[in-house]
PDB file of C-alpha atoms in Angstrom:
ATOM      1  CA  UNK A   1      90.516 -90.188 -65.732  1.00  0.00           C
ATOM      2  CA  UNK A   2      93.531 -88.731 -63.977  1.00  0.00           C
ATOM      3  CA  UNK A   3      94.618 -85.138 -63.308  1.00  0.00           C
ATOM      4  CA  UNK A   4      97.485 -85.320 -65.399  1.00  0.00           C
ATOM      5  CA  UNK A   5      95.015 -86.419 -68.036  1.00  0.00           C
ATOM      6  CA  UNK A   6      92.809 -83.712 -67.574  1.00  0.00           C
ATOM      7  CA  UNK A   7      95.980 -81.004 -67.668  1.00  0.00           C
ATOM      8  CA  UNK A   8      96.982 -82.501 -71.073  1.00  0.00           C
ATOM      9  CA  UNK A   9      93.878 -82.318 -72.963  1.00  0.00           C
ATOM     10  CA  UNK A  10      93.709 -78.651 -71.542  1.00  0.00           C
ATOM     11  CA  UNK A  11      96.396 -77.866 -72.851  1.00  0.00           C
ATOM     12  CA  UNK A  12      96.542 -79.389 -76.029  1.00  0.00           C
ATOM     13  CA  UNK A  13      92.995 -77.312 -76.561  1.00  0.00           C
ATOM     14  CA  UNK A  14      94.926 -74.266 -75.216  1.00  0.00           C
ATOM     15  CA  UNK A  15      97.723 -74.808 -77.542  1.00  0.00           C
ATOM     16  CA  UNK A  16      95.842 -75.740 -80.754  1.00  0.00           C
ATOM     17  CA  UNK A  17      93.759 -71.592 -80.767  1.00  0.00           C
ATOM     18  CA  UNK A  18      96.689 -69.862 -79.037  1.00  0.00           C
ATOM     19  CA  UNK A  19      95.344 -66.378 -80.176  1.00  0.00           C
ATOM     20  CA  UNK A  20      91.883 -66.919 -78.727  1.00  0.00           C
ATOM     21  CA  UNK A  21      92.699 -68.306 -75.866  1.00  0.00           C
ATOM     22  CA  UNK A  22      95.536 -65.528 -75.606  1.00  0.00           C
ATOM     23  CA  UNK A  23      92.158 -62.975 -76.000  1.00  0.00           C
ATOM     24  CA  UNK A  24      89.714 -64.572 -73.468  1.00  0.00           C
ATOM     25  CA  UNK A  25      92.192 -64.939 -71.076  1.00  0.00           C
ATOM     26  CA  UNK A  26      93.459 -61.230 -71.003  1.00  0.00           C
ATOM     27  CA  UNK A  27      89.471 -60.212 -71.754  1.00  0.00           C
ATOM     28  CA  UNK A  28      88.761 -61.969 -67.945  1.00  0.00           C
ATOM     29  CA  UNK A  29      92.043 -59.953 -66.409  1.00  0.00           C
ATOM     30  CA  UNK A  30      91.375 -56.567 -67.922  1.00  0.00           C
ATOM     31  CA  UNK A  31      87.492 -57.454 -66.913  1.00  0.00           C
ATOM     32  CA  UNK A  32      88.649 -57.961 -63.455  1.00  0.00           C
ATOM     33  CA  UNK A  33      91.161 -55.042 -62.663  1.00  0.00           C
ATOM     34  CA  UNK A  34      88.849 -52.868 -64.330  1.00  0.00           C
ATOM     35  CA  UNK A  35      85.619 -54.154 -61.998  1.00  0.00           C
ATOM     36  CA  UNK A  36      88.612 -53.831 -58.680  1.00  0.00           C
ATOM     37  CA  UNK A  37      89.349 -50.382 -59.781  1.00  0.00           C
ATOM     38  CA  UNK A  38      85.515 -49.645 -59.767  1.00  0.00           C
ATOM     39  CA  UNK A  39      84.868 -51.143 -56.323  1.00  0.00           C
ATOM     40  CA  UNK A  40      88.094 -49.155 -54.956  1.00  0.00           C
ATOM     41  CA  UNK A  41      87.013 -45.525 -56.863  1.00  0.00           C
ATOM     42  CA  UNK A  42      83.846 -46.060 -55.290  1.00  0.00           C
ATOM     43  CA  UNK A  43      84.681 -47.123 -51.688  1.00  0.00           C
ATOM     44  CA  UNK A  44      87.394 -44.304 -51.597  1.00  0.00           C
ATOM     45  CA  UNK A  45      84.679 -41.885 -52.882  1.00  0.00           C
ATOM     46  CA  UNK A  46      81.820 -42.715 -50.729  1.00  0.00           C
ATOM     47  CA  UNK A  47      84.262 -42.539 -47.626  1.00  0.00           C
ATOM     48  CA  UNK A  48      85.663 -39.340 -48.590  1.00  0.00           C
ATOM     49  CA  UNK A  49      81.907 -38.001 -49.378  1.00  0.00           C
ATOM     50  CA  UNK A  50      81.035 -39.514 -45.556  1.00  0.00           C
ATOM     51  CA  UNK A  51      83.763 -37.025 -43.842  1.00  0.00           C
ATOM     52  CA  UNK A  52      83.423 -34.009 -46.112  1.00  0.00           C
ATOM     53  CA  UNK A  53      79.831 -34.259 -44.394  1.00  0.00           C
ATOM     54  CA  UNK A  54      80.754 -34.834 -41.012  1.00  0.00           C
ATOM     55  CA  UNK A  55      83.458 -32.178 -41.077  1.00  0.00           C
ATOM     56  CA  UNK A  56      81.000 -29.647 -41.815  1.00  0.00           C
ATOM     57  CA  UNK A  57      77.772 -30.310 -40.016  1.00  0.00           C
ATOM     58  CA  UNK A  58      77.704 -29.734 -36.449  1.00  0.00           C
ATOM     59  CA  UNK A  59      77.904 -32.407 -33.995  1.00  0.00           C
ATOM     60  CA  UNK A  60      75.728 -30.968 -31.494  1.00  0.00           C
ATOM     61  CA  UNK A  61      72.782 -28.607 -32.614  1.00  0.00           C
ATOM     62  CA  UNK A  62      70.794 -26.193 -29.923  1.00  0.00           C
ATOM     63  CA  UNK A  63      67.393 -25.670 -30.315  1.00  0.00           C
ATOM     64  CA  UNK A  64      64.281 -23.951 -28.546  1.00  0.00           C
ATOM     65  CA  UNK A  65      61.837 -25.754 -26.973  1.00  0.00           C
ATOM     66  CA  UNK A  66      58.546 -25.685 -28.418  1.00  0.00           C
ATOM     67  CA  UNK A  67      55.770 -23.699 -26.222  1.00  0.00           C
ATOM     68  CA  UNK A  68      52.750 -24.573 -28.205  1.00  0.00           C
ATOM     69  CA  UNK A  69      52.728 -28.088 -28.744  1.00  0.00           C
ATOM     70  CA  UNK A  70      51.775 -28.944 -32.689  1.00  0.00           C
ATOM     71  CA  UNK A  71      48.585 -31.116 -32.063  1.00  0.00           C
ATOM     72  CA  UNK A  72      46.716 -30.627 -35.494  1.00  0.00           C
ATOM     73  CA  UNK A  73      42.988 -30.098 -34.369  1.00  0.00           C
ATOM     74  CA  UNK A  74      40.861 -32.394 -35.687  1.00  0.00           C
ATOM     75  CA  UNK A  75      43.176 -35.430 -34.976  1.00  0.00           C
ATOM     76  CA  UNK A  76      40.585 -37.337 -32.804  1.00  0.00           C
ATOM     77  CA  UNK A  77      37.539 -35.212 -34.296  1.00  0.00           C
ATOM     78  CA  UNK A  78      37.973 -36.225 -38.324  1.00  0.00           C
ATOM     79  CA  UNK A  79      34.969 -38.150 -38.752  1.00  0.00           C
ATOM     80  CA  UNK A  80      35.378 -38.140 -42.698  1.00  0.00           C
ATOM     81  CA  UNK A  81      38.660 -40.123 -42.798  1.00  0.00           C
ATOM     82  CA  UNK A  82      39.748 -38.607 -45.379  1.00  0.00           C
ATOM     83  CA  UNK A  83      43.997 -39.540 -44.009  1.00  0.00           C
ATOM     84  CA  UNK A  84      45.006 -36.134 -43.247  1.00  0.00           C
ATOM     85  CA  UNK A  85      44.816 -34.085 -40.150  1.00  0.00           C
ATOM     86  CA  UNK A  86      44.819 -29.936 -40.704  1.00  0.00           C
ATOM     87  CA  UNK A  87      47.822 -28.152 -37.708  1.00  0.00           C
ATOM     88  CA  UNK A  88      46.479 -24.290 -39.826  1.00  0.00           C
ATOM     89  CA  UNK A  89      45.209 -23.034 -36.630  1.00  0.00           C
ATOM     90  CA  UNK A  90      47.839 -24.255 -34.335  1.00  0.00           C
ATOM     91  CA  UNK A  91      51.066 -23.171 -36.243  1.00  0.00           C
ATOM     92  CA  UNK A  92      51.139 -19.723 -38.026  1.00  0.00           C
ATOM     93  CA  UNK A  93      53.991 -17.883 -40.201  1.00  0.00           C
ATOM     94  CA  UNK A  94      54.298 -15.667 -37.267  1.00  0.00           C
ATOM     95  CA  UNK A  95      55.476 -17.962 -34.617  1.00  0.00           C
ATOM     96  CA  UNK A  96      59.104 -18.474 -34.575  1.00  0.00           C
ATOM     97  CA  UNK A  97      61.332 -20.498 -32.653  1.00  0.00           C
ATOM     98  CA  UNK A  98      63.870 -18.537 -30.696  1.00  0.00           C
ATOM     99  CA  UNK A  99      66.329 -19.230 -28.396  1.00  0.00           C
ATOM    100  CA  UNK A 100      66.084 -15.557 -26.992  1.00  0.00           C
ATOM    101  CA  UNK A 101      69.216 -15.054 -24.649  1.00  0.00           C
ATOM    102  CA  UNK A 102      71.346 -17.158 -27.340  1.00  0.00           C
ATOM    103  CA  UNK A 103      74.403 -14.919 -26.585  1.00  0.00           C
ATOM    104  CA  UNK A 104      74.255 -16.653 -22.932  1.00  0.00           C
ATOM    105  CA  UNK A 105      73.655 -19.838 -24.089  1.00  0.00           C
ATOM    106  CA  UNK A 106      77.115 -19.301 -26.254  1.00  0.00           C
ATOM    107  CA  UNK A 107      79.243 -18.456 -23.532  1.00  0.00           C
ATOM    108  CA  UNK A 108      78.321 -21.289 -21.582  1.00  0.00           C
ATOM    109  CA  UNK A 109      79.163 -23.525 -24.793  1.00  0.00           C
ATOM    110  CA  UNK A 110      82.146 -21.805 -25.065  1.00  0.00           C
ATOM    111  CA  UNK A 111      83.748 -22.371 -21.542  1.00  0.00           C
ATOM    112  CA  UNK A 112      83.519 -26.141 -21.534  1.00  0.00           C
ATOM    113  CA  UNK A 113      86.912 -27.073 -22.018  1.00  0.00           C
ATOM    114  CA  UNK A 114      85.311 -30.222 -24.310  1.00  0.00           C
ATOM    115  CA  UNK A 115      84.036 -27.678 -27.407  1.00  0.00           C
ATOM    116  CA  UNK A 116      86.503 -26.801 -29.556  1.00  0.00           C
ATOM    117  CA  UNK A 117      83.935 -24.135 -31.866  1.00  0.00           C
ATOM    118  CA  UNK A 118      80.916 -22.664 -30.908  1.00  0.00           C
ATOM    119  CA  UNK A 119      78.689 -20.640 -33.852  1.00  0.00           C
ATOM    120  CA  UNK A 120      75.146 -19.771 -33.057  1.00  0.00           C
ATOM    121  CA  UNK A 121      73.112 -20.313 -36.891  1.00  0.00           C
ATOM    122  CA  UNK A 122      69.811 -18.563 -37.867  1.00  0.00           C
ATOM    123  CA  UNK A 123      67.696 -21.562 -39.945  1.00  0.00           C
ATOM    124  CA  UNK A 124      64.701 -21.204 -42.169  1.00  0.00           C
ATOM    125  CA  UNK A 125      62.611 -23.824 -43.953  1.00  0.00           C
ATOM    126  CA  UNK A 126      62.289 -22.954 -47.543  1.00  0.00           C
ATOM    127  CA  UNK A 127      60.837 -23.852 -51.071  1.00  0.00           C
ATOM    128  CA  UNK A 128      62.885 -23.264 -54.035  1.00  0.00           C
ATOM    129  CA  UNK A 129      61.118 -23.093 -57.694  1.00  0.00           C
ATOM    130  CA  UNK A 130      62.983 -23.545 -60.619  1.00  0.00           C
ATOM    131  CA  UNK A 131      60.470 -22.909 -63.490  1.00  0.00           C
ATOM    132  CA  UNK A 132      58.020 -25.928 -62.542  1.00  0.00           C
ATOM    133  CA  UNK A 133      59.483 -27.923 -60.279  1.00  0.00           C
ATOM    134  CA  UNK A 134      59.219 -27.240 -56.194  1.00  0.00           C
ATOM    135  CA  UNK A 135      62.148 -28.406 -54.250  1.00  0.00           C
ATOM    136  CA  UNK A 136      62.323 -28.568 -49.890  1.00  0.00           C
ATOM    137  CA  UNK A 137      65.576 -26.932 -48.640  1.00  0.00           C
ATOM    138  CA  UNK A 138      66.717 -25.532 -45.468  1.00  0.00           C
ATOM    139  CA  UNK A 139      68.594 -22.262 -45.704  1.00  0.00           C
ATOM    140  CA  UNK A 140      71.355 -21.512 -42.294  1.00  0.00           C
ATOM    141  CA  UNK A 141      72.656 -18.019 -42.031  1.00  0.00           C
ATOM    142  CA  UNK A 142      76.068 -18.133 -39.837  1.00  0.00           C
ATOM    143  CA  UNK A 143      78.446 -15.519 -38.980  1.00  0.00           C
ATOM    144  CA  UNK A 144      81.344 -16.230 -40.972  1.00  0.00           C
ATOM    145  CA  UNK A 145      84.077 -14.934 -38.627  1.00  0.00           C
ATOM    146  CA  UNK A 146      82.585 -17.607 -35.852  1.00  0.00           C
ATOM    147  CA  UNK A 147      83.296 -20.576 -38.311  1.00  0.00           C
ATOM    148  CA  UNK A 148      86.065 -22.738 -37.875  1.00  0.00           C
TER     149      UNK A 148
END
């Protein structure tokens, strides 16, 4: 069987239910531009979402070093093995990372000719309770006049 033989019983079948093959055909184009307009919302979307977040966390973060390191105590000592290791007696509510001459540390920051902004950031580690559920967040303070 020949090409040309193919072509003509296609589209003698094609001619013979015009109107449905006239509605599967533009079912398959609206099926694909509306599956390419998808794809494209989405792409645009998740690349917009992607800069929003690097535009507003910093690129380079400070932090103290720690002076106690966090070794939980019975790490090499739990004999029950139960899969946990305790850190109670090694980190307290009281102990809180500083940077203590941060205004210094600022300055420096601020005359490399490299760093555009500079804005010291007080962070705390927080739960948040909405009737029974328990969420992890991190809270920053800033001061808002030092934010670009």
């Amino acid at each position: 069987m020949k090409i040309q033989d193919i072509i003509r019983i296609a589209f003698y079948h094609l001619n013979e239910r015009r109107r449905q093959s006239f509605l599967t055909a533009s079912g398959v184009a609206i099926g694909c531009a509306m599956l390419i307009t998808t794809i494209s919302v989405a792409t645009g979307s998740s690349t917009n979402i992607r800069e929003k977040i690097v535009d507003t966390s910093p690129h380079v973060s400070i932090f103290p070093r720690l002076s106690i390191p966090r070794i939980p105590e019975n790490l090499l000592t739990d004999t029950t093995k139960h899969g946990f290791a305790l850190v109670e007696k090694n980190i307290t509510s009281s102990d809180k990372q500083t940077i203590k001459a941060y205004t210094e540390i600022v300055a420096t920051a601020e005359a490399m000719k490299e760093v555009e902004v500079v804005s010291p950031f007080v962070m705390a580690k927080l739960i948040v309770r909405n009737k029974t559920r328990f969420k992890p967040c991190i809270a920053r303070a800033v001061i808002p006049e030092r934010e670009a």
